[in-house]
């Protein structure tokens, strides 16, 4: 609720992902951090744990505002609303160090432009403020704005240890062994969604999250995922999916018509993401969406990003309004923005 | 001179390029605008005409602060210091309309981040202010920031009529005929330059610009160019080159060691720009530089940009610190930033 009594919820999430340097001691594991310590971390963020799920590779938390994923040396926190994820960084880094991880290999902080930036709490009242906060912890970080700064855009702050230590010869595209572990993340951030589809995510329509998951077809997007889903009262939906390969997916839905927002994120390794993107947009029927794909040099996605980059959406009613790619020392990034001209439900 | 008496000059230029829509009347020509009208235009910018040169295709002006190029339907203004190029836009558009060009096909406004932004005059006191000014004239323009916002970056505002009118099917990469005229522009913006090389561009060293042009090797960069050069008192250098194909090059040098800056720009059509880039950086020996390449879909450069994008600088001491590319409706843009780790004079 805004100060003037108007109902509003900022669905746009702040996404933090940190990879710690591989440790010589194989016992070291971020999953050794206790539940009460995670609760302290999330206290700084202003959100709470609603549900957890896990397998041999991954610990997944559904939060009161979005999700957290913890694996051996990678930590992901995605929170919406007016949460303050940057405020938990110093405690998180301290807990990681206590568990044997005292070197950050890669950090990514990203978000779409907020719908209502004026509602945010410091240090999230603007990207400049966020960058200043991050720069105080990661003095060699770099900040970027993809898309049109004066229209819609997506902000990224990234810190890479290889950017600091590597000699120029080491950061050649040919050296596939800069990162030995393939990694890729795709996010699809959707707005102006189909009202009928969004009505599924109201508690007065379905009593359980599981029914909403099935009715919407979310369970068919990546069928290997074990789903932990939650339907908020009176509306809103979150889900984490994890599979036996250690891959995850996560979906968060703000269904209110005036400010509808759905985010989809996964790190599944695919050689082509077009089919997945089409399935996601056909499931939620947005009026416009952003796609971001991160892939490191040894990821399958690395090559296929080129394809998506070149190919315009022929014969569909999606118009690509922006397309940018960035080469970072250990990752490539593709950013694309699409809007719908005429009718919903088309494929790319 | 700054308010505190410190000597400073902002070499970083503001670059405006406007293409007007092809007119059915073949008589229409921006070169019909009179010298006194150009003086009024430049009065709004706070600079003056120093010298002119021309051929059948192109009219070139050396200005007290950089350069202006006028051809049948294209206008380029590049000005450094504390000039205010955006302030001449309304008069320029009025004069163009009076000469038969009342539709802007493409507009590009770009600049590197200023060394001393606080010295600039409104509406150039920040990119946000510049965008607001441009948005008041071109309501469908888009603004971008390439490179690291918190370190060094390059700003671009672009307006394309095809972005406004085109249906999605029309803006396919396959359609080479969106622009029938091949066009490409490469800019190399250099800083931290070799002091000995910069000493050439002091009036106490060479009495004439022509001697400085020869001593530095500027005349060998693109030998087909007819050069109009100027050496400022006590230091500083500008040159325009034009050739019989209607191509241009322009170089501007701020040689003072504390804030040295050299810009190189040309629209010569080459299938590979690597040799040219190497010749330019070997001529001026910068400590760091930015390369930007714009190419429309029917330009030779369009394909070869891909090569430069992928290939890191192997076996050289140049480190590519940033690399981004953008797909716009009618142009592709490549942005790359390099810095020198050890010694000067290497090739990419």
XYZ file of C-alpha atoms in Angstrom:
696
model
C 0.000 0.000 0.000
C 1.424 3.385 -0.957
C 1.255 6.426 1.335
C -1.719 7.775 -0.588
C -3.660 4.560 0.059
C -3.225 3.310 -3.492
C -2.547 -0.421 -3.765
C 0.817 -1.180 -5.359
C 3.381 -3.960 -5.209
C 6.786 -3.817 -6.932
C 7.109 -7.192 -8.629
C 10.457 -6.261 -10.213
C 13.143 -8.182 -8.317
C 16.654 -7.358 -7.240
C 18.849 -10.335 -8.126
C 22.155 -11.099 -6.405
C 24.327 -14.028 -7.428
C 27.717 -14.740 -5.881
C 30.206 -17.470 -6.796
C 32.951 -18.090 -4.280
C 36.382 -19.268 -5.313
C 36.730 -23.065 -5.351
C 38.262 -24.093 -2.036
C 41.031 -26.704 -1.595
C 39.105 -28.124 1.348
C 36.331 -30.214 -0.159
C 34.359 -30.080 3.094
C 33.673 -26.383 2.686
C 30.051 -25.810 1.719
C 27.742 -22.809 1.961
C 24.987 -25.257 2.887
C 26.706 -25.665 6.271
C 25.371 -22.213 7.172
C 22.572 -22.746 9.714
C 18.904 -21.896 9.267
C 19.122 -19.342 12.068
C 22.050 -17.652 10.303
C 20.062 -17.519 7.049
C 17.205 -15.968 9.020
C 19.606 -13.262 10.246
C 20.831 -12.671 6.667
C 17.237 -12.355 5.436
C 16.351 -10.122 8.384
C 18.674 -7.517 6.855
C 16.749 -7.903 3.602
C 13.313 -7.572 5.245
C 11.971 -10.930 4.189
C 11.338 -14.364 5.664
C 11.594 -18.045 4.782
C 8.233 -19.575 3.798
C 9.321 -22.988 2.585
C 12.448 -25.010 1.772
C 13.292 -27.876 -0.529
C 16.554 -29.623 -1.300
C 18.404 -32.338 -3.127
C 22.042 -33.475 -3.166
C 23.151 -30.356 -5.045
C 20.941 -27.550 -3.989
C 19.054 -25.953 -1.125
C 16.075 -23.833 -2.250
C 14.060 -21.359 -0.170
C 10.735 -19.815 -1.081
C 10.722 -16.423 0.648
C 7.980 -14.009 1.628
C 9.435 -11.906 -1.229
C 10.743 -14.355 -3.884
C 13.568 -16.925 -3.524
C 17.028 -17.954 -2.331
C 19.198 -20.806 -3.648
C 22.289 -22.158 -1.921
C 24.730 -24.660 -3.363
C 28.282 -25.616 -2.414
C 29.902 -22.377 -3.546
C 27.099 -20.366 -5.183
C 24.493 -18.193 -3.498
C 21.492 -16.634 -5.264
C 19.052 -14.199 -3.672
C 16.128 -12.796 -5.643
C 13.774 -10.461 -3.810
C 10.936 -8.186 -4.893
C 8.875 -5.479 -3.186
C 10.837 -2.969 -1.122
C 13.380 -5.470 0.203
C 17.021 -4.439 0.734
C 19.208 -7.361 -0.438
C 22.420 -5.303 -0.574
C 22.130 -4.776 3.167
C 22.761 -8.471 3.857
C 26.032 -8.581 1.899
C 28.473 -7.980 4.727
C 26.879 -10.646 6.947
C 26.688 -13.060 4.003
C 30.386 -12.546 3.181
C 31.263 -13.041 6.852
C 29.286 -16.308 7.058
C 30.840 -17.515 3.789
C 34.327 -16.774 5.151
C 33.509 -18.657 8.358
C 32.628 -21.594 6.126
C 35.892 -21.527 4.182
C 34.991 -19.204 1.314
C 36.816 -15.926 1.678
C 37.306 -15.039 -2.015
C 34.460 -13.901 -4.277
C 35.083 -15.216 -7.805
C 32.104 -13.550 -9.491
C 29.292 -11.311 -8.340
C 26.251 -10.185 -10.302
C 23.654 -7.734 -9.102
C 20.913 -6.965 -11.577
C 17.404 -5.663 -11.885
C 14.974 -4.142 -14.350
C 14.075 -0.474 -13.848
C 11.523 -0.288 -11.017
C 7.919 0.587 -11.848
C 7.880 2.898 -8.798
C 11.486 3.758 -7.870
C 10.333 6.376 -5.357
C 8.888 3.669 -3.085
C 12.238 1.887 -2.619
C 14.286 2.007 0.584
C 17.954 3.067 0.773
C 20.415 1.840 -0.618
C 17.984 0.880 -3.415
C 16.616 4.348 -4.201
C 18.427 4.447 -7.533
C 21.035 2.489 -9.454
C 23.682 5.101 -8.655
C 23.084 4.561 -4.941
C 23.233 0.790 -5.365
C 26.513 1.077 -7.308
C 28.049 3.313 -4.630
C 27.089 0.718 -1.998
C 28.540 -2.172 -4.033
C 31.690 -0.192 -4.912
C 32.369 0.194 -1.194
C 32.617 -3.619 -0.975
C 33.913 -4.520 -4.478
C 36.189 -1.672 -5.565
C 36.784 -3.135 -9.021
C 33.165 -3.708 -9.933
C 31.627 -2.428 -13.139
C 28.126 -1.102 -13.687
C 26.086 -1.234 -16.863
C 22.733 -0.155 -18.177
C 21.291 -2.238 -20.999
C 18.328 -1.069 -23.004
C 17.130 2.494 -23.291
C 17.940 4.527 -20.200
C 15.059 6.910 -20.910
C 12.481 4.177 -21.580
C 12.954 0.674 -20.195
C 16.222 -0.808 -19.134
C 17.999 -3.427 -17.081
C 20.841 -2.602 -14.731
C 23.822 -4.806 -13.976
C 26.689 -4.518 -11.541
C 29.343 -7.164 -11.945
C 32.559 -7.990 -10.195
C 34.891 -10.676 -11.480
C 38.047 -11.734 -9.759
C 39.461 -12.731 -13.155
C 39.007 -9.119 -14.248
C 41.314 -8.095 -11.435
C 43.956 -10.791 -11.529
C 44.095 -11.965 -15.130
C 46.810 -10.833 -17.483
C 45.445 -9.906 -20.925
C 46.704 -13.093 -22.516
C 44.600 -15.146 -20.108
C 41.275 -13.668 -21.070
C 41.187 -14.866 -24.632
C 37.942 -16.184 -26.009
C 39.805 -19.269 -27.148
C 40.676 -20.343 -23.652
C 37.701 -22.405 -22.722
C 39.237 -23.345 -19.388
C 38.980 -19.943 -17.700
C 35.931 -21.413 -16.014
C 35.970 -25.148 -15.822
C 32.312 -25.352 -14.833
C 29.734 -24.546 -17.538
C 27.262 -21.968 -16.286
C 24.344 -20.144 -17.849
C 21.337 -18.250 -16.578
C 18.308 -17.160 -18.531
C 15.805 -14.695 -17.158
C 12.530 -13.685 -18.781
C 10.947 -10.628 -17.169
C 7.362 -10.111 -18.315
C 4.907 -7.227 -17.918
C 1.395 -6.280 -19.096
C 0.231 -9.874 -18.720
C -2.995 -11.465 -19.902
C -5.634 -10.819 -17.205
C -7.352 -14.210 -17.560
C -4.049 -16.062 -17.096
C -3.219 -13.871 -14.105
C -6.573 -14.665 -12.488
C -5.218 -18.181 -11.846
C -2.898 -16.759 -9.199
C -5.639 -15.487 -6.882
C -6.432 -17.446 -3.727
C -10.185 -17.100 -4.382
C -9.751 -19.083 -7.595
C -7.577 -21.952 -6.393
C -7.202 -23.131 -2.819
C -3.708 -24.563 -3.301
C -0.581 -23.477 -5.123
C -0.374 -26.916 -6.666
C -3.681 -26.402 -8.512
C -2.483 -23.040 -9.856
C 0.788 -24.649 -10.962
C -1.107 -27.315 -12.943
C -3.838 -25.038 -14.328
C -1.294 -22.526 -15.642
C 0.960 -25.187 -17.151
C 3.955 -24.123 -15.070
C 4.607 -27.807 -14.294
C 5.127 -28.547 -17.995
C 7.737 -25.842 -18.680
C 10.640 -27.932 -17.362
C 9.068 -31.273 -16.416
C 12.146 -32.673 -14.613
C 11.855 -30.059 -11.872
C 10.593 -30.948 -8.394
C 8.356 -28.021 -7.568
C 7.920 -26.165 -4.276
C 5.125 -23.652 -4.895
C 3.249 -21.104 -2.815
C 0.048 -19.121 -3.449
C -0.172 -15.859 -1.491
C -3.326 -14.435 0.096
C -5.188 -12.691 -1.567
C -2.977 -13.150 -4.659
C 0.557 -13.724 -5.911
C 2.545 -16.864 -6.572
C 6.103 -18.137 -6.112
C 7.730 -21.404 -7.079
C 11.162 -22.993 -6.924
C 11.982 -26.039 -8.993
C 15.128 -28.146 -8.562
C 16.233 -31.218 -10.452
C 18.736 -34.026 -9.931
C 21.348 -32.325 -12.110
C 21.490 -29.490 -9.587
C 19.648 -27.145 -11.920
C 16.945 -24.766 -10.709
C 14.047 -22.743 -12.010
C 12.063 -20.072 -10.218
C 8.904 -18.153 -11.105
C 7.354 -15.197 -9.280
C 4.026 -13.694 -10.162
C 2.469 -10.356 -9.256
C -0.935 -10.815 -10.932
C -2.655 -7.472 -10.259
C -3.760 -6.022 -13.570
C -2.492 -2.463 -12.893
C 1.087 -3.642 -12.308
C 1.250 -7.277 -13.411
C 4.734 -8.785 -13.500
C 6.063 -12.322 -13.930
C 9.686 -13.383 -13.732
C 11.077 -16.682 -14.940
C 14.654 -17.743 -14.271
C 16.588 -20.954 -14.755
C 20.124 -22.214 -15.167
C 19.211 -25.333 -17.176
C 21.816 -26.103 -19.823
C 20.183 -26.046 -23.255
C 21.761 -25.687 -26.641
C 18.843 -23.536 -27.786
C 16.580 -21.409 -25.606
C 14.068 -20.398 -28.237
C 11.666 -23.244 -27.446
C 11.856 -22.482 -23.727
C 11.284 -18.755 -24.278
C 8.272 -19.511 -26.455
C 6.822 -21.890 -23.871
C 7.220 -19.316 -21.105
C 5.627 -16.457 -23.044
C 2.815 -18.712 -24.244
C 2.174 -19.747 -20.634
C 1.934 -16.190 -19.258
C 1.015 -14.126 -22.358
C 2.857 -10.872 -21.595
C 2.436 -7.638 -23.553
C 6.170 -7.060 -23.359
C 9.198 -8.841 -21.958
C 12.936 -8.741 -21.513
C 15.219 -11.747 -22.017
C 18.701 -11.867 -20.524
C 21.087 -14.767 -21.054
C 24.393 -15.078 -19.236
C 26.740 -17.810 -20.383
C 30.340 -18.486 -19.544
C 32.839 -19.611 -22.149
C 32.323 -23.323 -21.596
C 28.531 -23.176 -21.571
C 26.487 -24.730 -24.350
C 24.529 -21.476 -24.455
C 27.630 -19.514 -25.403
C 27.438 -20.478 -29.061
C 23.686 -20.420 -29.436
C 23.419 -16.922 -28.047
C 24.848 -15.798 -31.371
C 21.877 -17.304 -33.152
C 19.304 -15.527 -31.022
C 21.276 -12.357 -31.424
C 21.134 -12.341 -35.182
C 17.706 -13.706 -35.810
C 14.858 -11.268 -35.701
C 11.426 -12.548 -34.941
C 10.187 -13.173 -38.425
C 6.536 -13.783 -39.101
C 5.456 -13.132 -35.541
C 3.879 -10.104 -33.981
C 6.690 -9.622 -31.495
C 8.806 -6.603 -32.193
C 12.339 -6.627 -30.820
C 12.751 -3.110 -29.519
C 16.292 -3.496 -28.224
C 19.145 -5.971 -28.464
C 22.577 -5.683 -26.889
C 25.360 -8.057 -26.031
C 28.305 -7.618 -23.708
C 31.549 -9.527 -23.471
C 32.815 -9.760 -19.925
C 36.065 -11.468 -18.890
C 34.418 -14.789 -18.071
C 30.811 -14.368 -19.240
C 28.893 -13.207 -22.263
C 25.575 -11.502 -21.821
C 22.709 -11.134 -24.246
C 19.894 -8.672 -23.576
C 16.782 -8.393 -25.715
C 13.531 -6.580 -25.294
C 10.320 -7.450 -27.100
C 6.927 -5.865 -27.231
C 3.706 -7.080 -28.722
C 2.059 -5.011 -31.371
C -1.269 -6.632 -31.997
C -2.371 -9.811 -30.287
C -1.166 -12.076 -27.514
C 0.101 -15.606 -27.577
C 2.431 -15.686 -30.555
C 5.784 -17.383 -30.604
C 9.069 -15.655 -31.344
C 40.967 28.188 -17.622
C 38.873 26.963 -14.672
C 37.480 29.277 -11.989
C 40.309 28.357 -9.663
C 42.864 29.461 -12.268
C 43.819 25.904 -13.154
C 44.398 25.335 -16.877
C 41.997 22.801 -18.347
C 40.429 22.096 -21.723
C 37.742 19.454 -22.365
C 38.939 17.642 -25.466
C 36.030 15.185 -25.321
C 33.629 16.119 -28.119
C 29.881 16.138 -28.440
C 29.013 14.562 -31.792
C 25.752 15.208 -33.631
C 24.917 13.501 -36.917
C 21.620 13.960 -38.717
C 20.418 12.275 -41.893
C 17.417 13.843 -43.542
C 14.903 11.842 -45.522
C 15.728 11.600 -49.224
C 13.750 14.275 -50.995
C 11.863 13.815 -54.301
C 13.267 17.139 -55.453
C 16.835 16.451 -56.513
C 17.693 20.144 -56.218
C 17.341 20.061 -52.444
C 20.733 20.218 -50.780
C 21.871 21.224 -47.292
C 24.864 22.852 -48.968
C 22.507 25.563 -50.231
C 22.438 26.909 -46.665
C 24.456 30.158 -46.697
C 27.679 30.828 -44.831
C 25.947 33.526 -42.760
C 23.240 31.019 -41.755
C 25.910 28.505 -40.701
C 27.513 31.254 -38.647
C 24.166 31.793 -36.890
C 23.853 28.041 -36.265
C 27.369 27.933 -34.818
C 26.720 31.063 -32.774
C 24.218 28.995 -30.753
C 26.982 26.438 -30.208
C 29.574 29.036 -29.115
C 32.110 28.327 -31.836
C 33.307 29.828 -35.101
C 34.401 28.821 -38.584
C 38.202 28.822 -39.002
C 38.575 27.249 -42.424
C 36.543 25.503 -45.115
C 37.275 22.975 -47.846
C 35.016 21.223 -50.310
C 34.634 18.842 -53.210
C 31.667 17.690 -55.285
C 30.239 15.661 -52.428
C 31.129 17.402 -49.241
C 31.587 20.748 -47.533
C 33.992 20.618 -44.548
C 34.498 23.271 -41.867
C 37.342 23.430 -39.368
C 35.861 25.169 -36.311
C 37.377 26.984 -33.362
C 36.200 23.892 -31.457
C 36.448 20.894 -33.836
C 34.539 20.328 -37.124
C 31.368 20.425 -39.206
C 30.596 18.437 -42.384
C 27.710 19.141 -44.718
C 26.636 16.973 -47.630
C 23.415 16.804 -49.634
C 21.262 15.316 -46.876
C 23.663 14.645 -43.996
C 24.932 17.092 -41.376
C 27.698 16.342 -38.869
C 28.764 18.643 -36.042
C 31.553 17.670 -33.658
C 32.500 20.184 -30.986
C 34.716 20.056 -27.900
C 35.317 22.373 -24.941
C 32.196 23.817 -23.329
C 30.268 24.265 -26.579
C 26.492 23.711 -26.657
C 25.677 21.888 -29.916
C 22.173 20.862 -28.846
C 21.246 24.528 -28.683
C 21.575 24.900 -32.460
C 19.177 22.066 -33.256
C 15.997 24.066 -33.681
C 17.647 26.568 -36.037
C 19.344 23.748 -37.943
C 16.034 21.892 -38.384
C 14.390 25.123 -39.533
C 17.126 25.807 -42.119
C 16.960 22.197 -43.320
C 13.187 22.495 -43.751
C 13.604 25.738 -45.688
C 15.914 23.780 -47.982
C 13.447 20.980 -48.609
C 14.353 18.565 -45.820
C 11.599 18.464 -43.239
C 11.897 14.820 -42.119
C 14.762 13.536 -39.980
C 15.545 9.952 -41.013
C 18.233 9.244 -38.394
C 19.815 11.236 -35.600
C 22.792 10.283 -33.457
C 24.105 12.279 -30.533
C 27.065 10.740 -28.760
C 29.972 11.527 -26.513
C 32.405 9.932 -24.097
C 31.983 10.792 -20.418
C 33.479 14.255 -19.833
C 36.744 14.555 -17.905
C 35.249 17.533 -16.040
C 31.439 17.368 -16.330
C 31.017 20.191 -13.782
C 32.530 22.713 -16.230
C 29.868 22.110 -18.911
C 27.081 24.560 -19.731
C 23.373 23.701 -19.770
C 21.886 21.601 -21.481
C 25.147 19.617 -21.387
C 25.566 19.363 -17.614
C 24.808 15.661 -17.637
C 23.533 13.013 -20.012
C 20.119 13.061 -18.347
C 19.807 16.769 -19.119
C 20.912 16.198 -22.713
C 18.356 13.399 -23.123
C 15.566 15.570 -21.715
C 16.496 18.280 -24.229
C 16.582 15.828 -27.145
C 13.357 14.117 -26.039
C 11.612 17.485 -26.291
C 12.459 17.501 -30.013
C 12.505 13.763 -30.834
C 9.863 12.132 -28.617
C 10.693 8.618 -29.806
C 14.446 8.790 -29.245
C 16.339 6.195 -27.221
C 19.285 6.768 -24.928
C 22.060 4.314 -24.126
C 25.165 4.109 -22.023
C 27.889 1.778 -23.292
C 30.813 0.787 -21.124
C 30.925 0.957 -17.351
C 28.709 3.733 -15.993
C 30.822 3.983 -12.837
C 34.189 4.038 -14.658
C 34.418 5.120 -18.285
C 31.574 5.111 -20.713
C 30.168 6.449 -23.927
C 26.671 7.882 -24.216
C 24.409 7.663 -27.234
C 21.042 9.147 -28.030
C 19.515 7.886 -31.235
C 16.351 8.600 -33.120
C 15.374 6.612 -36.179
C 12.332 7.310 -38.258
C 12.256 3.617 -39.208
C 11.892 2.819 -35.497
C 8.715 4.837 -35.481
C 7.129 3.863 -38.772
C 8.364 0.336 -39.465
C 6.175 -2.651 -38.850
C 8.080 -5.530 -37.198
C 8.341 -7.466 -40.420
C 10.216 -4.612 -42.020
C 13.080 -4.501 -39.551
C 14.516 -7.916 -40.295
C 18.268 -8.312 -40.498
C 17.782 -10.072 -43.811
C 16.336 -7.024 -45.456
C 19.437 -5.326 -46.746
C 17.394 -2.662 -48.423
C 16.146 -0.827 -45.345
C 18.885 1.675 -46.129
C 19.870 1.714 -49.734
C 23.025 3.746 -49.060
C 25.875 1.943 -47.288
C 27.039 3.947 -44.287
C 29.580 3.372 -41.556
C 31.423 5.542 -39.073
C 34.398 4.589 -36.962
C 35.578 6.721 -34.067
C 38.725 6.171 -32.013
C 38.795 8.266 -28.838
C 42.237 8.245 -27.215
C 43.511 9.441 -23.827
C 46.757 9.361 -21.808
C 48.798 9.974 -24.956
C 52.543 9.756 -25.445
C 54.022 13.129 -24.402
C 56.691 13.200 -27.115
C 54.110 12.629 -29.835
C 51.863 15.292 -28.319
C 54.736 17.815 -28.335
C 54.384 17.916 -32.141
C 51.097 19.783 -31.729
C 52.578 22.858 -30.021
C 53.029 26.050 -32.016
C 56.536 26.534 -30.568
C 57.612 23.291 -32.226
C 56.162 23.708 -35.708
C 55.190 26.973 -37.316
C 52.566 25.442 -39.617
C 49.891 22.814 -39.247
C 51.161 21.192 -42.410
C 54.528 20.407 -40.801
C 52.799 18.866 -37.758
C 50.596 16.794 -40.071
C 53.661 15.387 -41.866
C 55.860 14.924 -38.769
C 53.144 13.006 -36.926
C 52.299 10.819 -39.921
C 48.668 11.958 -39.986
C 48.958 12.388 -43.776
C 49.721 8.678 -44.197
C 46.714 7.341 -42.281
C 44.321 7.688 -45.214
C 46.504 8.953 -48.085
C 43.611 9.720 -50.479
C 42.355 12.508 -48.213
C 42.803 16.186 -49.107
C 43.763 17.707 -45.794
C 42.688 21.020 -44.280
C 44.660 21.327 -41.018
C 45.041 23.945 -38.310
C 47.529 24.347 -35.457
C 46.214 26.377 -32.506
C 48.237 28.856 -30.442
C 49.866 27.859 -28.104
C 48.847 24.246 -28.778
C 46.135 22.004 -30.176
C 45.429 20.669 -33.635
C 42.445 20.036 -35.902
C 42.211 18.542 -39.363
C 39.516 17.615 -41.852
C 40.227 15.311 -44.739
C 37.875 14.744 -47.674
C 38.292 12.524 -50.707
C 36.707 12.194 -54.132
C 34.407 9.388 -53.009
C 32.739 11.841 -50.624
C 34.365 10.216 -47.602
C 35.775 12.249 -44.731
C 38.178 11.908 -41.845
C 38.697 14.299 -38.948
C 41.263 14.442 -36.149
C 41.278 16.731 -33.099
C 44.116 16.916 -30.628
C 44.281 18.338 -27.117
C 47.991 17.731 -26.419
C 48.383 18.965 -22.813
C 49.866 16.172 -20.743
C 47.454 16.539 -17.792
C 44.364 16.008 -19.966
C 45.620 14.802 -23.359
C 42.916 13.661 -25.764
C 42.876 12.751 -29.457
C 39.833 11.842 -31.502
C 39.875 10.191 -34.907
C 36.750 9.740 -36.989
C 36.074 8.602 -40.537
C 33.329 7.114 -42.661
C 35.655 5.393 -45.158
C 34.236 2.075 -46.323
C 36.655 -0.722 -45.423
C 36.030 -4.416 -45.116
C 38.357 -4.579 -42.114
C 39.177 -1.758 -39.713
C 41.905 -3.499 -37.737
C 44.749 -2.113 -39.864
C 43.338 1.399 -39.640
C 42.880 1.149 -35.860
C 46.450 -0.049 -35.504
C 47.782 2.762 -37.650
C 45.885 5.363 -35.629
C 47.012 4.050 -32.231
C 50.593 3.689 -33.468
C 50.493 7.292 -34.684
C 49.268 8.782 -31.400
C 50.336 6.150 -28.811
C 47.486 6.417 -26.321
C 47.441 4.757 -22.897
C 43.802 3.875 -23.388
C 41.187 4.256 -26.083
C 37.612 3.577 -27.102
C 36.556 2.336 -30.536
C 33.013 2.723 -31.799
C 31.846 1.432 -35.162
C 28.406 2.172 -36.578
C 27.402 0.314 -39.702
C 24.084 0.023 -41.436
C 22.840 -3.221 -42.902
C 24.267 -2.669 -46.357
C 27.700 -1.508 -45.176
C 30.802 -3.604 -45.750
C 31.648 -3.035 -42.097
C 28.480 -4.803 -40.979
C 29.947 -8.275 -41.435
C 33.465 -7.511 -40.281
C 32.268 -6.007 -37.026
C 31.551 -9.572 -35.973
C 35.206 -10.425 -36.385
C 36.434 -7.578 -34.242
C 33.810 -8.455 -31.706
C 34.967 -12.004 -31.210
C 38.683 -11.604 -31.509
C 40.519 -10.586 -28.397
C 43.853 -8.905 -28.732
C 46.124 -11.887 -28.658
C 49.835 -11.480 -28.143
C 49.616 -7.735 -27.617
C 49.736 -5.707 -24.467
C 46.345 -4.148 -25.077
C 43.694 -5.351 -22.695
C 40.110 -5.079 -23.871
C 38.311 -3.860 -20.783
C 34.832 -3.681 -22.275
C 33.021 -4.830 -25.391
C 29.376 -4.327 -26.254
C 27.285 -4.408 -29.367
C 23.834 -3.043 -30.033
C 21.366 -3.830 -32.787
C 19.307 -0.827 -33.748
C 16.573 -0.839 -36.397
C 18.823 0.350 -39.197
C 22.338 0.312 -37.684
C 24.568 -2.002 -35.699
C 26.967 -0.532 -33.204
C 30.151 -2.002 -31.788
C 31.787 -0.446 -28.735
C 35.149 -1.580 -27.365
C 37.459 -0.138 -24.773
C 41.144 -0.950 -24.511
C 43.822 -0.034 -22.031
C 47.539 -0.552 -22.141
C 49.147 -2.561 -19.396
C 52.845 -2.176 -19.951
C 54.350 -0.322 -22.860
C 53.172 1.890 -25.694
C 53.073 1.356 -29.396
C 51.782 -2.171 -29.784
C 49.230 -3.244 -32.312
C 45.923 -4.856 -31.486
